[in-house]
Tab-separated table of C-alpha atoms in Angstrom:
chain	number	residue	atom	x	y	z
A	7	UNK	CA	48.528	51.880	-6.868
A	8	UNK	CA	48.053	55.160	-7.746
A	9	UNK	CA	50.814	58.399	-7.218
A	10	UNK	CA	50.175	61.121	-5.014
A	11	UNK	CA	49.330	64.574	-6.406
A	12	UNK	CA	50.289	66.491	-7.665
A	13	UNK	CA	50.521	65.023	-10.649
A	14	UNK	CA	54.442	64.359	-12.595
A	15	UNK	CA	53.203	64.893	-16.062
A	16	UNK	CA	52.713	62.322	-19.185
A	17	UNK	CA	54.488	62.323	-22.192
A	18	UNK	CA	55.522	60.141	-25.350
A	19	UNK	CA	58.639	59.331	-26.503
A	20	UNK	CA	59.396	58.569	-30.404
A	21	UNK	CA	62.474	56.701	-30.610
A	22	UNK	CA	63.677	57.642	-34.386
A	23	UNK	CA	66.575	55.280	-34.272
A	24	UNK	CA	68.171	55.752	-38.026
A	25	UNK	CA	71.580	57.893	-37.792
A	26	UNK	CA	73.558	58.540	-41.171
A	27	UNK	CA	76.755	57.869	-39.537
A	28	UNK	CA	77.114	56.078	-36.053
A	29	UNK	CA	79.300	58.325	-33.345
A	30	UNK	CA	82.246	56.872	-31.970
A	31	UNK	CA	80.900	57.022	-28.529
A	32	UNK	CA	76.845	56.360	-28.887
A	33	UNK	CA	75.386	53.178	-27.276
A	34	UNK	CA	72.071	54.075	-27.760
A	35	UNK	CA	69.970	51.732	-29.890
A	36	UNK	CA	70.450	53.397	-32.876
A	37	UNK	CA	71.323	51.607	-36.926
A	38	UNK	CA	72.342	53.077	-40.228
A	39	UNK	CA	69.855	55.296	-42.023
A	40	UNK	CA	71.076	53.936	-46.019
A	41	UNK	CA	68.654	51.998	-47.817
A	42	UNK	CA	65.975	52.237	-44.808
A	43	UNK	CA	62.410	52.752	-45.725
A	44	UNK	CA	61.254	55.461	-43.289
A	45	UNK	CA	57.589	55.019	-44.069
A	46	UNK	CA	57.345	51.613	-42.709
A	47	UNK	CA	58.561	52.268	-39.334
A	48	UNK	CA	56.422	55.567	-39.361
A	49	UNK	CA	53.366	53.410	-39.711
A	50	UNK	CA	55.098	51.219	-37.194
A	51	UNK	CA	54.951	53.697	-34.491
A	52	UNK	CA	51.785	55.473	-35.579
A	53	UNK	CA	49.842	51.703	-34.768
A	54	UNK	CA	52.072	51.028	-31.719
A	55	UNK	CA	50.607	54.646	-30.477
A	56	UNK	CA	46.735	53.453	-31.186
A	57	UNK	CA	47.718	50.120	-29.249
A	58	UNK	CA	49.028	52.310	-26.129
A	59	UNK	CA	45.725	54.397	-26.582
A	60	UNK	CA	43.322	51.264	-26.722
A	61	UNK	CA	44.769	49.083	-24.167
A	62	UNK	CA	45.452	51.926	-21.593
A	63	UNK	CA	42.198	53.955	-21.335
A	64	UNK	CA	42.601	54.561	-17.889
A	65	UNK	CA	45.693	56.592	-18.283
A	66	UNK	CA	44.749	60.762	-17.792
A	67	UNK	CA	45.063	62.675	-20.861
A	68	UNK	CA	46.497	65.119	-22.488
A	69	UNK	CA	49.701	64.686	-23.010
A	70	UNK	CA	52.000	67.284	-21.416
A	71	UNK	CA	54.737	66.308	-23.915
A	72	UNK	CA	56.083	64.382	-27.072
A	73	UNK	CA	59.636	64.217	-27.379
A	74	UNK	CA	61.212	62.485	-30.375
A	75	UNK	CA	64.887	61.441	-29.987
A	76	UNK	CA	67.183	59.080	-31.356
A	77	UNK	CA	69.023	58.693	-33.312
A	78	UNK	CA	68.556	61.406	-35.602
A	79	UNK	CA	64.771	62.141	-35.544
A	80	UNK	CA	66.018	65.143	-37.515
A	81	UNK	CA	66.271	63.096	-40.792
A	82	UNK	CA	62.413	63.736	-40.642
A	83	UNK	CA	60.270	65.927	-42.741
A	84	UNK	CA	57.321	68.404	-41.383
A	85	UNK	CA	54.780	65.729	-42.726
A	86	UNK	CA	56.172	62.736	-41.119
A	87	UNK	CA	56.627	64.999	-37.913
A	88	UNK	CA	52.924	65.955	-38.305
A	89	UNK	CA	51.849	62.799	-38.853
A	90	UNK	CA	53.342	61.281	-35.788
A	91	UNK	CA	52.397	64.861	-33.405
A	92	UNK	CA	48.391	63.801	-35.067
A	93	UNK	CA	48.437	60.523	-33.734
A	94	UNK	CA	49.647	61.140	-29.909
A	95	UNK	CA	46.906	64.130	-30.584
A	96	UNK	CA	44.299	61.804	-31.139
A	97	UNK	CA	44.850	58.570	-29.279
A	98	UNK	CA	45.891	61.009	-26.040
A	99	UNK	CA	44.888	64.787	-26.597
A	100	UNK	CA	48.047	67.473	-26.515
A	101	UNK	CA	47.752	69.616	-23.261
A	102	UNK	CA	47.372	73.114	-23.436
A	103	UNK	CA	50.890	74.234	-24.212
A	104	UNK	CA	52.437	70.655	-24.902
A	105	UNK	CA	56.144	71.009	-25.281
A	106	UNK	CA	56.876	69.219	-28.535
A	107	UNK	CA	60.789	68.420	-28.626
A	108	UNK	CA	62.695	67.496	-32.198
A	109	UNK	CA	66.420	66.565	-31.061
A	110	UNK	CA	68.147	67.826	-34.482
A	111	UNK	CA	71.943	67.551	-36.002
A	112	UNK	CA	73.413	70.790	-36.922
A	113	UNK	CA	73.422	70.231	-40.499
A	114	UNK	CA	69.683	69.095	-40.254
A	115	UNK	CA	69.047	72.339	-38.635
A	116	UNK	CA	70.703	74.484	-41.167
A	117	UNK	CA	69.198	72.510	-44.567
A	118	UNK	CA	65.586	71.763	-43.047
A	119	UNK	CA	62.381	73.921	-43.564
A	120	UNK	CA	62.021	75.090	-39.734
A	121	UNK	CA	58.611	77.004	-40.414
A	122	UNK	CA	57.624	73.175	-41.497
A	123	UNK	CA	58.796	71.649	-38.702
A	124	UNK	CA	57.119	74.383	-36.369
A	125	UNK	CA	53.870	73.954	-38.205
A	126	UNK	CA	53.697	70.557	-37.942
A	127	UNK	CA	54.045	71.141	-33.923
A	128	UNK	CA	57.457	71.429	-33.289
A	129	UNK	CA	57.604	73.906	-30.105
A	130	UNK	CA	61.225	72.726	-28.972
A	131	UNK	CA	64.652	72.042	-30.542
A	132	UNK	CA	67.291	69.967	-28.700
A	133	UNK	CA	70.461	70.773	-30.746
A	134	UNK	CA	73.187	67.819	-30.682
A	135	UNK	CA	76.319	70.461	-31.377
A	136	UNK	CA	78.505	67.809	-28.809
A	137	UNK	CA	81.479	70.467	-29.203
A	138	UNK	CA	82.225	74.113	-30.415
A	139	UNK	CA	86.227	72.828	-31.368
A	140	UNK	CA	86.002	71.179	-34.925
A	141	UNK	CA	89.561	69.207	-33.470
A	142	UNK	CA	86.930	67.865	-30.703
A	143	UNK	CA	84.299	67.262	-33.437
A	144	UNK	CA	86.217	64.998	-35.419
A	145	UNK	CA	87.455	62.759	-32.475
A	146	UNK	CA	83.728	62.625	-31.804
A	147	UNK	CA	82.935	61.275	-35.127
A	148	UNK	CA	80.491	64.305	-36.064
A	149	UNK	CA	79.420	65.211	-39.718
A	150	UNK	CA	79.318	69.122	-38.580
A	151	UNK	CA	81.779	71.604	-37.611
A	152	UNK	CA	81.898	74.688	-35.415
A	153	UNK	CA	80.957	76.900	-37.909
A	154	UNK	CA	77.986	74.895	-38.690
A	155	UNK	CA	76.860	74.335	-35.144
A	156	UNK	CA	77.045	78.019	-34.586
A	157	UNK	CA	74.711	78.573	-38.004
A	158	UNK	CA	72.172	76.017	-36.775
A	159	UNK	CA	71.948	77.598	-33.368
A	160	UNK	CA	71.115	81.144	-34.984
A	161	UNK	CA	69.167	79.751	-37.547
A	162	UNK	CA	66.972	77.707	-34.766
A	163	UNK	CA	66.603	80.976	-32.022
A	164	UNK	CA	63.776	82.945	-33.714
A	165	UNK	CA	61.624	79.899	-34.932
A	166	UNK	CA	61.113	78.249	-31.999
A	167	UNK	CA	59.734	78.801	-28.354
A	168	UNK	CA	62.553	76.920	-26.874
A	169	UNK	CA	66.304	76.357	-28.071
A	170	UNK	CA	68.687	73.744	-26.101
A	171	UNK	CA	72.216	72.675	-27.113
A	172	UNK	CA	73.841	69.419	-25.854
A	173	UNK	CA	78.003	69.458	-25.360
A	174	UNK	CA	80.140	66.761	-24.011
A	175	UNK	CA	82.914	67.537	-22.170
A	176	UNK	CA	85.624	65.914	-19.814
A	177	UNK	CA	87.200	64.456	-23.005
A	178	UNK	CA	90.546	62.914	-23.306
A	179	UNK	CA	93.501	65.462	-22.773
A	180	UNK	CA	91.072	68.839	-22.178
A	181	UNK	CA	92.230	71.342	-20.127
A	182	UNK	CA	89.857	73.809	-17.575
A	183	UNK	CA	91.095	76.624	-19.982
A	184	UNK	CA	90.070	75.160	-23.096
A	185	UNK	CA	86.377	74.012	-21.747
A	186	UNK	CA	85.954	77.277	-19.365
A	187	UNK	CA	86.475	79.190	-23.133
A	188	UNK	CA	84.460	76.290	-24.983
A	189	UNK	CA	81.565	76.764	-22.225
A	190	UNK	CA	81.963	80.264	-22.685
A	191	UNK	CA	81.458	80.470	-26.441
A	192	UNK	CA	78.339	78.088	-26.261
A	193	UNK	CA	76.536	80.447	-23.696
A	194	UNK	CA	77.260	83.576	-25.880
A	195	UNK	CA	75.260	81.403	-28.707
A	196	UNK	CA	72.300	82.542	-26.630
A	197	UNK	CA	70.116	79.223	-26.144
A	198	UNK	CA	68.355	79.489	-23.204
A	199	UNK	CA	68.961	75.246	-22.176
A	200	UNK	CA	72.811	73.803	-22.210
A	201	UNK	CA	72.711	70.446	-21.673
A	202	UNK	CA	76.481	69.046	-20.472
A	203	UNK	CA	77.343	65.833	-20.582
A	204	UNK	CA	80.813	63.958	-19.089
A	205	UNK	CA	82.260	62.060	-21.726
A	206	UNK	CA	81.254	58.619	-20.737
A	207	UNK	CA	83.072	55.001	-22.470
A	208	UNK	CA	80.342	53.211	-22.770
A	209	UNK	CA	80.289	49.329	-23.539
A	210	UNK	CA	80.062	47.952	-27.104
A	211	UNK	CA	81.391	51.296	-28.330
A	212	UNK	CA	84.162	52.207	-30.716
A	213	UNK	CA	85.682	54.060	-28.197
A	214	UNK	CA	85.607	51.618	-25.801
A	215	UNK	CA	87.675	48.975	-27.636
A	216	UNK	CA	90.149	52.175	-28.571
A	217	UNK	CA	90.228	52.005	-24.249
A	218	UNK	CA	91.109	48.562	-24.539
A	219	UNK	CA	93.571	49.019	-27.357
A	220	UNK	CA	95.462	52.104	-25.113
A	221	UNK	CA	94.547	54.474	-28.180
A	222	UNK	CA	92.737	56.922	-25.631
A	223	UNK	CA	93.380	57.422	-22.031
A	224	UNK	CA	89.698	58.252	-20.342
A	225	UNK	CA	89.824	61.584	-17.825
A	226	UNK	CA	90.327	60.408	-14.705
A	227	UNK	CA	87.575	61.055	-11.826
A	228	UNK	CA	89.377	64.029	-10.109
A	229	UNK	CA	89.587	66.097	-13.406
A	230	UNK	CA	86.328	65.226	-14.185
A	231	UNK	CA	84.423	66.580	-11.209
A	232	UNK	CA	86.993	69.572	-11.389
A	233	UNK	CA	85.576	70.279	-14.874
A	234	UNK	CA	82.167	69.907	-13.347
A	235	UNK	CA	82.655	72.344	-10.612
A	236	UNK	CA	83.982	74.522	-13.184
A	237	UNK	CA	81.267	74.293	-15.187
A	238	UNK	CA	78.425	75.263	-12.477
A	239	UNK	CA	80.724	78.746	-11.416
A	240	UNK	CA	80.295	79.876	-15.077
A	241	UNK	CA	76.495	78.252	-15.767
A	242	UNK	CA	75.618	80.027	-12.699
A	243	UNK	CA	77.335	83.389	-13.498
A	244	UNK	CA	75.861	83.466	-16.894
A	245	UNK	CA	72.174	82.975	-15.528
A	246	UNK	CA	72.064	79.061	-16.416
A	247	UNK	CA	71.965	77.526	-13.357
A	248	UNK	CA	71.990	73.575	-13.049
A	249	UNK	CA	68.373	72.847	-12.330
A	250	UNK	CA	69.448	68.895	-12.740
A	251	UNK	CA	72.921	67.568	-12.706
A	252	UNK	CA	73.316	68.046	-16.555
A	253	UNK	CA	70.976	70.116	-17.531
A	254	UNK	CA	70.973	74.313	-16.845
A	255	UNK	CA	67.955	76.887	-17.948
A	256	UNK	CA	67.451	80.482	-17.952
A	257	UNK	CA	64.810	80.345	-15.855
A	258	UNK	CA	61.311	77.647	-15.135
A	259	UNK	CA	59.813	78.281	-18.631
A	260	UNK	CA	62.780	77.092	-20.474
A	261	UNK	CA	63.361	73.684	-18.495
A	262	UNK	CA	62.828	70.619	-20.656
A	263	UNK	CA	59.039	69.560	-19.462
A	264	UNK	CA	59.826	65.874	-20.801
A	265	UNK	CA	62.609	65.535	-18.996
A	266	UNK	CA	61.128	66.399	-16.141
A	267	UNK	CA	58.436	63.858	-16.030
A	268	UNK	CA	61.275	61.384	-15.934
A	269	UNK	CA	63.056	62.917	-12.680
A	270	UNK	CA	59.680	63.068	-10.682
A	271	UNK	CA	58.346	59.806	-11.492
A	272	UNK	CA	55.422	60.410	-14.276
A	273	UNK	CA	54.305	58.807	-16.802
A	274	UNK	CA	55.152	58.504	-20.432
A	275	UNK	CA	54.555	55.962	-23.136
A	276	UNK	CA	57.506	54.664	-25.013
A	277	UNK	CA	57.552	53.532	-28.783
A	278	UNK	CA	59.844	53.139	-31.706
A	279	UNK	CA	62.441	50.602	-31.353
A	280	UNK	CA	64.127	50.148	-28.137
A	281	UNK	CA	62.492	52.824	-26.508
A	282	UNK	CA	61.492	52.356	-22.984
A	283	UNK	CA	58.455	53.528	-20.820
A	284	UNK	CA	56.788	53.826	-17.251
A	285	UNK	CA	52.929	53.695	-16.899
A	286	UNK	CA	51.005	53.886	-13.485
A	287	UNK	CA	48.011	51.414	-13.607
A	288	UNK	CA	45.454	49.884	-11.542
A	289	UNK	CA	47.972	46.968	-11.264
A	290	UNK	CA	51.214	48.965	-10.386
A	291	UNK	CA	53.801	50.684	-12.167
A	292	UNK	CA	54.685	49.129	-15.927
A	293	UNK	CA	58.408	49.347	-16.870
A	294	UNK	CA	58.267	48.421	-20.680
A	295	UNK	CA	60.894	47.590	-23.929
A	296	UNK	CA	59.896	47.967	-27.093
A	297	UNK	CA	61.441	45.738	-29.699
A	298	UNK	CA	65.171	46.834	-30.689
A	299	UNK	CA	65.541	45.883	-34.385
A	300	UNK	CA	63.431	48.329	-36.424
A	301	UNK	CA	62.244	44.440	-38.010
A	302	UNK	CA	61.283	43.156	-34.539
A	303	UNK	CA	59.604	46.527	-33.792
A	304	UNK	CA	57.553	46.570	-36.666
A	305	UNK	CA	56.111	42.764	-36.696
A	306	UNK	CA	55.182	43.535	-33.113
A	307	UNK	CA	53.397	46.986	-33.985
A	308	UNK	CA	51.589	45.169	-36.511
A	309	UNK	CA	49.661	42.948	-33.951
A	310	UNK	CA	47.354	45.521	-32.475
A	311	UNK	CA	48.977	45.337	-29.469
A	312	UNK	CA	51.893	47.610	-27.801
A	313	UNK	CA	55.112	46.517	-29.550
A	314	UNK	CA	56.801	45.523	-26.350
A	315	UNK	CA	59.482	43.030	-26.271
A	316	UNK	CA	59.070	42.972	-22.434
A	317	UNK	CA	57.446	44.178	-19.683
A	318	UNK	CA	57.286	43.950	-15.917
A	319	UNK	CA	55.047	45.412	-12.680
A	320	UNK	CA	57.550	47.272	-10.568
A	321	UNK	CA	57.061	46.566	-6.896
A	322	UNK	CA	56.179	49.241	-4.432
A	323	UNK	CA	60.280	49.646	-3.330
A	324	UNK	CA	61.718	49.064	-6.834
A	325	UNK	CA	59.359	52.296	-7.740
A	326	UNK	CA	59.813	54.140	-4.960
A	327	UNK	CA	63.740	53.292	-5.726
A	328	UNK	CA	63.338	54.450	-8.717
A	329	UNK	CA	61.678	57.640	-7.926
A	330	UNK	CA	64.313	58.428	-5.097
A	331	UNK	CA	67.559	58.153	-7.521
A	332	UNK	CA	65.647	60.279	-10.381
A	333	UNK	CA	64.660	62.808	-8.222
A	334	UNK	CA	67.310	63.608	-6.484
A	335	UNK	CA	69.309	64.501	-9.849
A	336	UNK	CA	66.614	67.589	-9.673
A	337	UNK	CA	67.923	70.647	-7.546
A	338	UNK	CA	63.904	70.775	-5.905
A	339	UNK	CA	65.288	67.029	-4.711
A	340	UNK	CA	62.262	64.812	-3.687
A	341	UNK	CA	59.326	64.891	-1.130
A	342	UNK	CA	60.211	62.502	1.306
A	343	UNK	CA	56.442	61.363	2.492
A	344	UNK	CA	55.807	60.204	-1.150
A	345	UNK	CA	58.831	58.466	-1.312
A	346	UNK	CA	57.952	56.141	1.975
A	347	UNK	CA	54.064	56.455	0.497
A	348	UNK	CA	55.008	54.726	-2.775
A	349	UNK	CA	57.642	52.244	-1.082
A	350	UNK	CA	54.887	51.604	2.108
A	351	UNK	CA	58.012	51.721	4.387
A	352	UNK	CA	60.224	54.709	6.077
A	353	UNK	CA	63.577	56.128	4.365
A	354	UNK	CA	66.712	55.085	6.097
A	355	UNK	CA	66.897	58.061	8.947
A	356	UNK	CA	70.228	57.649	10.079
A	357	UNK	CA	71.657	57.105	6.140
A	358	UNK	CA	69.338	60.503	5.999
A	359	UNK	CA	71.026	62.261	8.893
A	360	UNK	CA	74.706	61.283	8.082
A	361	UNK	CA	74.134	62.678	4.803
A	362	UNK	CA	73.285	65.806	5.840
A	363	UNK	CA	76.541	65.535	8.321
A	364	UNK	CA	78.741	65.101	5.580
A	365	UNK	CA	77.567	67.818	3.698
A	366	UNK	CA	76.087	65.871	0.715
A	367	UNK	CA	72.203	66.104	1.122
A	368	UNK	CA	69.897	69.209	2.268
A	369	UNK	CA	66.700	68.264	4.613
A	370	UNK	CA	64.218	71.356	4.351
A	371	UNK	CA	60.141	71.139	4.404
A	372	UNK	CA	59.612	67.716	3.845
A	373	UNK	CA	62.305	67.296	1.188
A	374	UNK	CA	66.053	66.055	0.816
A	375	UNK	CA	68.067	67.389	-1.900
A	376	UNK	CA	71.701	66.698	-3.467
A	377	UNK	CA	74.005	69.855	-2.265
A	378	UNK	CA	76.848	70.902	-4.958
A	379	UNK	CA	79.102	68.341	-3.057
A	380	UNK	CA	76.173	65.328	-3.174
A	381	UNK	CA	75.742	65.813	-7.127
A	382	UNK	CA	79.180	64.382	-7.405
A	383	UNK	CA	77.912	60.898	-5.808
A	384	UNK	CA	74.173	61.405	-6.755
A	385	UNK	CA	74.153	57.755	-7.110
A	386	UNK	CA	75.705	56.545	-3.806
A	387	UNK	CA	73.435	59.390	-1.947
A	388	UNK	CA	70.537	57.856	-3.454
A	389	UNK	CA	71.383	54.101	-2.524
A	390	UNK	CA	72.627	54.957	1.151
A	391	UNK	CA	68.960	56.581	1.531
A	392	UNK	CA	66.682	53.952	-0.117
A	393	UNK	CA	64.550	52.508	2.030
């Protein structure tokens, strides 16, 4: 099975999965940094990149990105960077252009030698400031404050092509006021990407079993999409509009180029622990793990062969599922014929239709997309749709 064109972009993700402290509300795969030996899983990832390169020849070069997230992929220096940028270069060639994203901690960003870091490819830096309120960063568990987070920002503008900053919101107890003036001071930082996240209580997380204990008392729903209404009047005033649910850019040339290889179905190659990937073959669409546990990760990596604790050949409707629920998070929406192409049956036309009647879901040119009201139940739109 092969995707329609035009085509959704590859990339590679580096999962960098070493923090130096663990946040209260992270359930990403992610472990302590103290006493960890960062060469090893840098020549970890650096053979699981050679075994993606060997064993999938028919996959179309160059890479249109390499993103590497975490964790705290910031704890790296311009070599290691290098090192790792070298590798995707030469098992899968770098496109003209390649956006190169480094998600970075404030602190990292103010201590680190950013020429470095741009030389060693570098063309992107995804800030993590979470919050501009140092009350807000503590009950977040981060090792920065405002002051900091402001610093890094500056420091980061004139060094690199592209400058995001990620902030949760919708947190216990926060007011419109506080979060309209919060949003408003991140803006003035001048980054031209804003990533803003809902607070979400995930499982297995400190501050879910504080939930549990009654210590905090999550938002409820109405607030939440009040603060998210909120938040699109002053993104779009300021020039940011949403071009996904959570993610705003001043303009095309500043959207994240990784990201959007997720939303629209491409391709990208997933490696360090626990990172995931998608790969369109001969044989279907490949939905793959990599081993969690840096230990598991790097036996694997040592075979020759993709470090994959599993792996699995998407049918036609699980991919075309897939593709429907991504891309609708993207204001563009989806084309509709490559939906029913990939899932070799029709859309649900009458789901479609009373969509539309209830004011969640555009139909224009061949394409259905979420209206302001639909991002609010993205992922009920998408399932009522599927075909």
């Amino acid at each position: 099975m092969s995707l329609p064109c035009p085509r959704p972009g590859f990339g590679l993700y580096v999962h960098w999965p070493y923090c130096t402290r663990i946040c209260p509300y992270c359930d990403f795969n992610v472990y302590a940094a103290k006493d960890r030996d960062p060469a090893v899983l840098l020549d970890a990832v650096a053979a699981d990149i050679r075994a993606h390169a060997q064993a999938f020849r028919e996959l179309e070069g160059p890479l249109d990105s390499v993103f590497l997230g975490g964790g705290t992929p910031s704890l790296l220096g311009p070599a290691q960077i290098a090192g790792i940028v070298e590798t995707a270069h030469a098992g899968f060639g770098l496109g003209p252009g390649a956006e190169i994203t480094l998600e970075a901690n404030p602190r990292d960003v103010l201590r680190a030698d950013l020429e470095g870091w741009r030389a060693a490819g570098v063309t992107r830096l995804s800030i993590g400031v979470q919050s501009l309120d140092d009350a807000a960063l503590a009950f977040l568990g981060r090792d920065h404050d405002a002051a900091a987070a402001r610093a890094a920002v500056a420091r980061a503008l004139p060094r690199f092509a592209s400058v995001s900053i990620d902030l949760i919101y919708a947190r216990p107890g926060q007011s419109r006021e506080s979060w309209a003036d919060e949003l408003q001071a991140a803006l003035a930082l001048g980054a031209p990407h804003l990533s803003l996240y809902e607070l979400t209580i995930a499982e297995r997380t400190v501050f879910e079993k504080r939930v549990r204990r009654g210590e905090i008392q999550p938002m409820p729903d109405d607030d939440q999409a009040a603060l998210y209404e909120l938040t699109q009047s002053i993104t779009e005033r300021a020039g940011l509009p949403a071009y996904e649910i959570s993610n705003h850019a001043a303009g095309p040339q500043h959207r994240s180029v990784h990201n959007m290889i997720y939303w629209q179905a491409g391709d990208w190659i997933g490696v360090g622990p626990g990172a995931h990937g998608r790969l369109t073959t001969g044989q279907g669409r490949i939905a793959s793990l990599a081993h969690r546990r840096p230990e598991a990760y790097v036996t694997a990596a040592a075979s020759g062969q993709p470090a994959w604790a599993s792996h699995e050949r998407l049918s036609p409707l699980d991919t075309a599922r897939e593709a429907l629920a991504m891309g609708l998070r993207v204001e563009s929406g989806v084309d509709t014929a490559r939906i029913e192409t990939l899932a070799g049956r029709a859309l649900d036309t009458a789901a479609l239709e009373d969509m539309q009647a209830n004011g969640l879901l555009r139909l224009r040119g061949g394409r259905a997309s979420l209206t302001p009201q639909g991002r609010l139940l993205a992922d009920r739109v998408a399932a009522e749709i599927a075909p």
